[in-house]
Amino acid sequence: MATDSGTSTAAVGDVAATLDPADWDSFAVLAHRMVDDMLGHLRTVRDRPAWQPMPAGIRASFSGPVPWEGEGAERAYEDFVRTVLPYPNGNLHPRFWGWVHGGGTPLGMMADMLASGLNAHLAGFNQAPALVEHEVIRWLAELMGMPAGASGILVTGATMANVLALAVARFAKARDAGFDVREEGLQGRAGSRLMLYGSTETHAWANKAAELLGLGRASFRQIPVDDAYRIDVAALEAAVAADRAAGHLPFCVIGTAGTVNTGATGDLERLAAYCRAERLWFHVDGAFGALARLSPALTPIVAGIEHADSLSFDLHKWMYLPFDVACVLVRDPAVHHATFASSASYLAVVTRGVTAGGFPFAERGMDLTRSFKALKVWMSMKAHGVHAYAALIEQNVADAAYLAALIGADPELELLAPVPLNVVCFRYAPADVAAERLDALNAEILVRVQEEGIAVPSGTRLRGRYAIRVANVNHRSRREDFRMLAEAVKRIGRENAASGCPEPGALSPGTPRTRPDRA
Ligand SMILES: *Cc1c(COP(=O)(O)O)cnc(C)c1O
């Protein structure tokens, strides 16, 4: 018996085994300590480095054996405090602007704890947690300008939200073309492809989705962008026409509200009108940009988003909530349901008891067992109010403009793309440094800024040039933080330019190889 139990909770005689604490009082003491410690950690985050490398000894501690014997909750928590807590990627920090990672909120954290405590199963069921998710989706649909009655579901991230939306688009447009993709799949349609369109700035999820949904990457046409990194609609129209002439079946256009590289938003009004006229599904990836619609001042930037057939956006980016939570909205609830419903569910529509109302969320996506993500959204929206989010989003946009202005006024720095929203791409480029050295030099600057714990921007490539990228969805940043970044970039730039290294081509290990920024 030594092999399989290894736990102090094994049944002995009449005492049933359980994972509930043997001593609730001492567990409560530990639980309160966890809450106090974590709140303390959040409260003091500004005093710590934005990021720090992990010592080798800590790294090695993650190569341990399977823990057959329990060490107890206290020890497990101490392991967390010592080896995990100090070494995250830094996204809680006021000077974290790498990729588009939100920083979470204390209230969101507590709501997640409550949701885990309740451990609600969100396939549906006749329970209050399901009504919470329905209510949140109704609120979000209204805020996005979608019709009342639009369908939706909360999922892990915009990637999954986009994949689900594309599955709905594929089902709907295949049905219009006379075949049932749920029954037949895409097999046997050799020669006539379902074609998908988006700009070259579309986030990398679209390739994954095209692969997963059996469309194949060759069915995803990446349309060029203009000088402001927005999809060239004339080129889109030409591509659709050419594919139709070749016997293909164009079915969906992806518009992006807020591209990950530069924060660009396509002409969504024009895309919507074009898709309507051409009977194409109009999907908008609004991972962070869609939330600009919460601010009346910023709404014009994403005008047209309300015409989308489907719209995806994260709540863990520009609603600052803890990972993970995103939303997909589908204008036509019937087609959303028809894409994922299992025929078995029609057989037994129960109107009383725990299963009354069925499993609506299991029939709007892939997951059957789903966590109560909706609680942190619901509590946060109630607690802070949408106006608070609008003000923070405006603050992020204004701070990005502030940083862009600092860069524009500084002869040593160069802005590499327009700043329509909250993303700033720039580099250290004083007149006396040769152009061919700039990529390697800026890649080195980026890594040094991170290693010194000053800030965490990320890197990207724009029209072949290496850029330091600040994506600001941080509700903890202040103006001084942006000044600190600009000063650090110049100091490190001067130090490295003077030392004459690195040479062109000698890119540092931190230099991204392919599309590092696609997060
Ligand atoms: C972040 C992002 C995604 C992916 O979202 P996840 O939540 O990371 O899955 C997709 N599109 C855009 C424009 C993004 O910024």
XYZ file of C-alpha atoms in Angstrom, residues 95-426:
332
model
C 6.724 49.675 -16.413
C 5.673 46.488 -18.127
C 4.543 47.266 -21.661
C 5.758 44.159 -23.426
C 3.365 42.437 -25.813
C -0.205 43.172 -24.743
C -0.393 41.646 -21.290
C -2.726 43.140 -18.739
C -1.612 43.528 -15.139
C -4.663 42.177 -13.369
C -6.448 43.824 -10.459
C -6.757 43.060 -6.738
C -10.531 42.818 -7.022
C -10.275 40.514 -10.026
C -7.917 38.315 -8.031
C -10.349 38.052 -5.149
C -13.236 37.346 -7.512
C -11.232 34.502 -9.033
C -10.749 33.105 -5.557
C -14.487 33.298 -4.911
C -15.168 31.635 -8.264
C -12.749 28.822 -7.411
C -14.260 28.480 -3.981
C -17.702 28.099 -5.484
C -16.248 25.847 -8.199
C -19.284 26.385 -10.395
C -19.576 24.340 -13.606
C -20.476 26.748 -16.384
C -21.780 24.475 -19.106
C -25.076 26.059 -18.065
C -27.440 24.579 -15.468
C -30.195 26.229 -13.505
C -27.886 28.233 -11.264
C -27.035 31.851 -10.497
C -23.509 31.636 -11.945
C -25.014 30.962 -15.395
C -27.186 34.068 -15.064
C -24.067 36.044 -14.182
C -22.426 34.993 -17.461
C -25.619 35.728 -19.434
C -25.775 39.176 -17.861
C -22.117 39.948 -18.539
C -22.533 38.952 -22.183
C -25.607 41.144 -22.505
C -23.698 44.091 -21.025
C -20.718 43.551 -23.307
C -22.915 43.200 -26.389
C -24.627 46.477 -25.550
C -21.308 48.236 -24.974
C -20.036 46.989 -28.329
C -23.155 48.154 -30.121
C -24.280 44.651 -30.996
C -28.032 44.006 -31.117
C -29.873 42.912 -28.009
C -30.109 39.153 -28.228
C -26.657 38.724 -29.726
C -25.064 35.535 -28.533
C -21.732 35.232 -26.785
C -19.468 33.253 -24.552
C -16.480 33.899 -22.337
C -13.371 31.941 -23.241
C -9.694 31.847 -22.334
C -8.366 34.452 -24.733
C -8.851 36.292 -27.974
C -7.151 33.426 -29.782
C -9.867 31.008 -28.736
C -12.562 33.641 -29.216
C -11.358 34.214 -32.776
C -11.171 30.491 -33.507
C -14.767 30.003 -32.354
C -15.932 32.963 -34.431
C -14.222 31.555 -37.485
C -15.861 28.187 -36.877
C -19.259 29.916 -36.870
C -18.371 31.810 -40.054
C -17.230 28.597 -41.740
C -20.412 26.772 -40.779
C -22.721 29.644 -41.802
C -21.140 30.338 -45.166
C -20.747 26.666 -46.051
C -24.450 26.262 -45.321
C -25.235 29.213 -47.590
C -23.192 27.479 -50.286
C -25.224 24.308 -49.843
C -23.070 22.024 -47.765
C -22.980 21.025 -44.130
C -19.451 21.447 -42.862
C -20.355 19.817 -39.552
C -21.389 16.634 -41.325
C -19.060 16.624 -44.304
C -16.057 18.592 -43.097
C -13.975 20.188 -45.817
C -12.817 16.886 -47.294
C -13.554 16.248 -50.911
C -13.839 19.863 -51.910
C -10.558 19.762 -53.811
C -10.181 22.628 -56.225
C -12.683 24.904 -54.498
C -11.419 26.345 -51.270
C -13.234 28.321 -48.603
C -11.125 31.499 -48.574
C -10.369 33.768 -45.640
C -8.974 37.321 -45.780
C -7.166 39.591 -43.395
C -4.265 42.015 -43.544
C -0.590 41.136 -43.249
C -0.852 42.687 -39.768
C -3.442 40.131 -38.630
C -2.321 38.463 -35.407
C -0.817 34.980 -35.735
C -3.971 33.344 -34.356
C -5.414 33.409 -37.879
C -2.843 30.994 -39.250
C -3.399 28.629 -36.341
C -7.153 28.867 -36.837
C -6.905 28.228 -40.575
C -4.868 25.121 -39.815
C -7.104 23.877 -37.014
C -10.354 24.411 -38.921
C -9.078 22.432 -41.887
C -8.986 25.459 -44.163
C -5.203 25.353 -44.454
C -2.909 28.361 -44.388
C -3.086 28.558 -48.168
C -6.730 29.559 -47.745
C -5.800 32.621 -45.696
C -5.038 35.539 -47.982
C -2.944 38.186 -46.289
C -3.755 41.524 -47.860
C -1.175 44.344 -47.880
C -1.503 47.368 -45.604
C -1.176 51.091 -46.220
C 1.352 53.459 -44.638
C -0.659 53.450 -41.416
C -0.679 49.612 -41.290
C -4.400 49.399 -42.186
C -5.762 46.819 -44.599
C -5.823 47.993 -48.225
C -9.500 47.504 -49.036
C -9.024 47.858 -52.805
C -6.463 45.044 -52.700
C -8.910 42.979 -50.639
C -11.644 43.487 -53.227
C -9.289 42.461 -56.018
C -8.214 39.324 -54.143
C -11.809 38.253 -53.485
C -12.744 38.816 -57.130
C -9.736 36.838 -58.339
C -10.535 33.941 -56.017
C -14.153 33.870 -57.164
C -13.001 33.845 -60.779
C -10.757 30.894 -59.925
C -13.727 28.947 -58.563
C -12.991 29.421 -54.871
C -15.507 30.323 -52.190
C -14.519 33.493 -50.308
C -16.328 33.325 -46.974
C -14.858 35.620 -44.349
C -12.964 38.882 -43.900
C -11.098 39.591 -40.680
C -10.916 43.225 -39.689
C -8.580 44.127 -36.847
C -9.402 46.822 -34.311
C -5.988 47.573 -32.830
C -3.231 45.513 -34.444
C -0.717 44.013 -32.107
C 2.251 45.631 -33.866
C 1.182 49.258 -34.077
C -2.383 49.559 -32.765
C -3.770 50.215 -36.247
C -7.471 49.809 -36.994
C -8.763 49.146 -40.487
C -11.673 51.074 -41.985
C -14.276 48.904 -40.285
C -17.249 50.834 -41.745
C -16.009 50.234 -45.249
C -15.131 46.606 -44.557
C -18.585 46.015 -43.073
C -20.322 47.559 -46.086
C -18.175 45.575 -48.483
C -18.830 42.296 -46.661
C -22.551 42.950 -46.579
C -22.628 43.665 -50.308
C -20.538 40.589 -51.100
C -22.294 38.291 -48.626
C -19.063 37.651 -46.753
C -18.868 37.044 -43.022
C -17.336 40.073 -41.287
C -15.303 39.117 -38.259
C -13.506 41.699 -36.132
C -10.514 40.801 -34.008
C -10.702 43.530 -31.394
C -8.474 41.808 -28.849
C -7.667 45.076 -27.135
C -8.851 47.734 -29.605
C -12.533 46.871 -29.274
C -12.452 48.196 -25.724
C -11.745 51.682 -27.100
C -15.480 51.668 -27.695
C -16.036 52.098 -23.957
C -14.783 55.672 -24.324
C -16.989 58.071 -26.302
C -13.848 60.019 -27.201
C -12.190 56.954 -28.721
C -15.259 55.282 -30.243
C -14.736 56.940 -33.666
C -11.432 55.052 -34.024
C -13.284 51.734 -34.054
C -16.460 52.952 -35.782
C -18.098 50.122 -37.690
C -17.192 47.462 -35.137
C -20.895 47.269 -34.275
C -21.624 45.886 -37.754
C -19.488 42.776 -37.243
C -21.094 39.366 -37.685
C -18.755 38.255 -34.941
C -16.447 40.173 -32.630
C -13.708 38.921 -30.333
C -11.980 40.797 -27.560
C -9.979 40.127 -24.445
C -10.984 41.259 -20.998
C -7.524 40.426 -19.643
C -5.936 43.147 -21.770
C -7.834 46.410 -21.870
C -10.221 45.594 -19.070
C -7.182 44.808 -16.936
C -8.693 41.620 -15.475
C -6.529 38.697 -14.352
C -5.883 35.975 -16.942
C -7.638 34.437 -18.511
C -10.846 35.836 -19.899
C -12.025 36.960 -23.316
C -15.349 37.200 -25.091
C -16.712 36.331 -28.489
C -19.995 37.873 -29.595
C -22.041 36.558 -32.516
C -24.718 38.772 -34.043
C -27.032 35.900 -35.022
C -27.645 33.686 -31.968
C -29.234 30.913 -34.042
C -26.207 30.378 -36.216
C -23.899 30.462 -33.192
C -25.960 27.728 -31.565
C -26.258 25.735 -34.785
C -22.468 25.643 -35.116
C -21.822 23.944 -31.796
C -25.091 22.418 -30.552
C -25.088 18.678 -30.018
C -28.166 16.987 -31.427
C -28.590 15.009 -28.205
C -29.477 18.166 -26.332
C -32.623 18.706 -28.403
C -33.982 15.405 -27.235
C -34.323 16.289 -23.607
C -35.332 19.857 -22.947
C -35.864 19.912 -19.221
C -37.829 22.754 -17.653
C -37.430 21.936 -13.968
C -34.634 20.986 -11.621
C -30.903 21.591 -11.891
C -30.725 21.073 -15.655
C -33.567 23.437 -16.546
C -32.368 25.762 -19.272
C -29.915 23.173 -20.563
C -26.265 23.767 -21.334
C -26.204 26.927 -23.447
C -22.511 27.626 -22.952
C -21.456 24.122 -23.910
C -23.321 24.820 -27.161
C -21.516 28.051 -27.969
C -17.981 26.715 -28.025
C -15.754 23.704 -27.518
C -15.540 23.447 -23.753
C -18.009 21.418 -21.748
C -16.610 21.988 -18.275
C -15.994 25.715 -17.934
C -14.869 27.849 -15.013
C -16.780 30.790 -13.581
C -14.701 33.452 -15.363
C -17.769 35.633 -15.554
C -17.643 36.425 -11.843
C -14.537 38.629 -12.014
C -16.009 40.483 -14.983
C -19.364 40.954 -13.293
C -17.968 42.061 -9.930
C -15.381 44.355 -11.516
C -17.887 46.069 -13.798
C -20.257 46.574 -10.885
C -17.526 47.742 -8.518
C -15.603 50.115 -10.789
C -18.257 51.063 -13.343
C -17.691 51.336 -17.078
C -16.757 55.020 -16.788
C -13.671 54.046 -14.809
C -12.565 51.708 -17.583
C -13.169 54.390 -20.198
C -11.043 56.835 -18.213
C -8.188 54.323 -17.853
C -8.249 53.455 -21.539
C -8.124 57.161 -22.369
C -5.207 57.530 -19.942
C -3.327 54.702 -21.684
C -3.895 56.320 -25.080
C -2.858 59.758 -23.802
C 0.290 58.291 -22.225
C 1.194 56.571 -25.495
C 0.829 59.941 -27.240
C 2.980 61.500 -24.518
C 5.740 58.933 -25.078
C 5.462 59.437 -28.839
C 5.859 63.186 -28.305
C 8.943 62.642 -26.111
C 10.436 60.493 -28.859
C 9.481 62.942 -31.587
C 11.199 65.795 -29.757
C 14.409 63.861 -29.123
C 17.067 63.769 -31.865
C 18.491 60.509 -30.499
C 15.157 58.661 -30.764
C 13.032 57.826 -33.793
C 9.366 56.957 -33.955
C 8.871 54.029 -36.370
C 5.088 53.983 -36.816
C 2.085 56.235 -36.282
C 0.525 55.997 -32.810
C -3.241 55.874 -33.347
C -3.966 54.148 -30.046
C -1.785 52.722 -27.265
C 1.174 51.130 -29.094
C 4.438 53.008 -29.617
C 7.225 51.614 -31.824
C 10.541 53.438 -31.766
